[in-house]
Amino acid sequence: MITIKEVAELAGVSKATVSRVLNNSGYVSADTRKKITDIMEMYHYIPSAAAVTLSRQESSTIGIVVPEIGNSFYADIVHGISQSADELNLSLVLFDTQNSIKKEERVLQLLQQQRVKGIILGPSTDYQETQEGRQLFHQLKEMHLPIVIVDRDFPHMPWDAVVYENYESSFRAAIELKKAGNETAGILTGNLHLKIARDRLEGFQDGARECGLTVYKEHILPGNFTIENAYQVSKRLLETKELPDAIYSCNNQMTLGFLKAARETEIKIGKDIAFIGNDRIEYADIFGVPLSYIYRDNFEMGQKAMQLLEKRMCFPHNGQEILRIPYALSLNGSERKQ
Amino acid sequence: MITIKEVAELAGVSKATVSRVLNNSGYVSADTRKKITDIMEMYHYIPSAAAVTLSRQESSTIGIVVPEIGNSFYADIVHGISQSADELNLSLVLFDTQNSIKKEERVLQLLQQQRVKGIILGPSTDYQETQEGRQLFHQLKEMHLPIVIVDRDFPHMPWDAVVYENYESSFRAAIELKKAGNETAGILTGNLHLKIARDRLEGFQDGARECGLTVYKEHILPGNFTIENAYQVSKRLLETKELPDAIYSCNNQMTLGFLKAARETEIKIGKDIAFIGNDRIEYADIFGVPLSYIYRDNFEMGQKAMQLLEKRMCFPHNGQEILRIPYALSLNGSERKQ
DNA sequence: TTGAAAGCGCTAACAT
DNA sequence: ATGTTAGCGCTTTCAA
């Protein structure tokens, strides 16, 4: 692999001149420029990013950290990030922490070694909740790097973030359920160690209170954002026959778990029980399940996160910014047919 | 950010010694080692990857290139790659080419700048098929880098690769369909510009020939691996009422398109028409669709790709290796109920 | 408009 | 067991 030095020699100029045409900075005559670019072409010269980084003392890559890239939620976010990063000419270093806070710690270390310009981070947990988490929190704060958090929003979080309107959308879900003629409702909650899950629960409860929808305690089902868990708790509920009129599921995965339980117990959504799900259920119209859902655009979340990070990298000290992505509603089965 | 030089000064030793403890190479007395590690801790010393790369003349990151990370197929592959990379202490630079061969070219350029140790590449197309593709092919060959191709296997491909047993599994699909009592069958093909799609078609046809399953030309549906396309062609077929006894769908996305069409036309799978799908249909048991499918493990594909790359990075000149991931069969609806 | 030279943070060969 | 030194490939200041 040819270096700048050799290009310079071949072109009969100094490294400085070659560097100038590389970055087109400073003055270079048209002649020498041509001579140099010709040589570069001919010998397939490709500058070393490491050398540039070292010399400039800053890189043009940013770090992405997600709990599980195999989860379509994060895959979509990364997709959005990737697209925006491409427009900004930034490279992405990707790490999957496998939902382990230990890995999260290691990974942040690696990111510092890379001297990334900034980080987009999907924490595996709210840092308040555990000892390890609090430790990580401090480690993170001392990195003095632009950081954007996605889909987490815990108390006293000092970083920029992009989150959904969790409270508002869940509030709305309750209202819609009532409006559709339901008197009682249950909720499949997310992991309540996460503020985003608590927000959805509270939003739903407040909405229910507001409009007179009844939510019995035993219909508040403890979930953790996984299919399997939602399946279990839903099944148990559906088998009791002490059903609420309606169910609100806090995310996509859990909706799937609920659907499975519903099918197995032969309870029909939109007939025996009204339903509102969350996130996008891509397959709803394919399989013909009459679903209502609150739509959240993960791709957009990724794009916005990248744009927010870019902004922060340009203006480091401008106050925290928390971006809330609006939700959309698709109503189709929030009322029971008699 | 503190540097090795400063660590050395603070510890009262030379940079070389610090470097030794960093890489624990050579001899360092327990005392000085302790002194140095203490300083490192105290001042949060973190070595610069760029400097190491430059000095060692080799990096410890590898490049991942996929056509669309938002597609769960690739997300799962990247997940597998990520896990294996983690075990091998390699970092990942990720690029999404958005199915554009132009971007693919640019991205490979960037990867060269990064001086990555190797590349795992999911090409957006078979390079034989277009002018741009052939150009890229040559560009790629001149990179003289360990490269592993995933899920592509075009003629005269010189690189290591990991692919599914496309021909064999499709052959088997035909046999099973016949065995289940079907006389005629159709096939939703993938994009026939891709050899993997042609392999599936040929495997299916050969299998059909072998066992006496009839495949009429008009039941060979031109697909392109997308939901929408499969939906269109399936719908057209299902509306003619000149149905084959069975359908074989070449991949996950297309199965979904077919299911949508089947639902809309009220044609029941496993009753009006037998069916075998491909890849994993995660939601089959959730939605209760009686699906048979050929199971392919994308996560494993990713893992294997990473391991293969690692091997090639250690033994650069050992002859090409093409790894074939075996398939599994889940039979459940390959026969029509009368 | 161009060149010389120092420096970015590290490694590694060679001395001691 | 430790230090000296010469790079690695680039950028950037200063001088010409």
Coordinates of C-alpha atoms in Angstrom, one line a residue, chain B residues 58-64 80-92 116-121 145-150 160-162 301-319 321 323:
Chain B
E58 CA -2.4 -3.4 11.4
S59 CA -5.7 -2.8 13.1
S60 CA -8.0 -5.0 15.0
T61 CA -11.2 -4.0 13.4
I62 CA -13.0 -5.7 10.6
G63 CA -15.6 -4.3 8.2
I64 CA -19.1 -5.4 7.9
G80 CA -23.9 -13.6 14.9
I81 CA -20.9 -11.7 13.6
S82 CA -20.9 -9.4 16.6
Q83 CA -21.0 -12.3 19.1
S84 CA -18.1 -14.1 17.5
A85 CA -16.1 -10.8 17.0
D86 CA -16.5 -10.1 20.6
E87 CA -15.0 -13.5 21.5
L88 CA -12.1 -12.7 19.2
N89 CA -11.6 -9.2 20.5
L90 CA -12.3 -7.6 17.2
S91 CA -14.2 -4.3 16.6
L92 CA -16.8 -3.9 13.9
V116 CA -9.4 -3.2 8.4
K117 CA -8.0 -6.6 8.9
G118 CA -10.8 -8.3 6.9
I119 CA -14.3 -7.8 5.5
I120 CA -17.5 -9.7 5.8
L121 CA -19.6 -8.7 2.8
L145 CA -7.7 -8.5 2.0
P146 CA -9.3 -11.5 3.7
I147 CA -12.9 -11.3 2.6
V148 CA -15.9 -13.5 3.5
I149 CA -19.0 -13.3 1.4
V150 CA -22.3 -14.1 3.1
D160 CA -14.5 -17.5 1.1
A161 CA -18.2 -17.6 1.6
V162 CA -20.9 -19.0 3.8
M301 CA -24.4 -17.8 9.4
G302 CA -23.0 -14.7 11.0
Q303 CA -21.0 -16.6 13.6
K304 CA -19.6 -18.9 11.0
A305 CA -18.7 -16.0 8.7
M306 CA -16.7 -14.4 11.5
Q307 CA -15.0 -17.6 12.4
L308 CA -14.1 -18.2 8.8
L309 CA -12.7 -14.7 8.4
E310 CA -10.6 -15.2 11.5
K311 CA -9.2 -18.3 10.1
R312 CA -8.4 -16.7 6.8
M313 CA -6.8 -13.8 8.6
C314 CA -4.5 -16.3 10.3
F315 CA -3.8 -18.4 7.2
P316 CA -4.1 -16.1 4.2
H317 CA -3.1 -18.5 1.5
N318 CA -4.9 -21.7 2.1
G319 CA -7.3 -22.1 -0.8
E321 CA -13.4 -22.3 1.6
L323 CA -19.1 -23.1 4.1

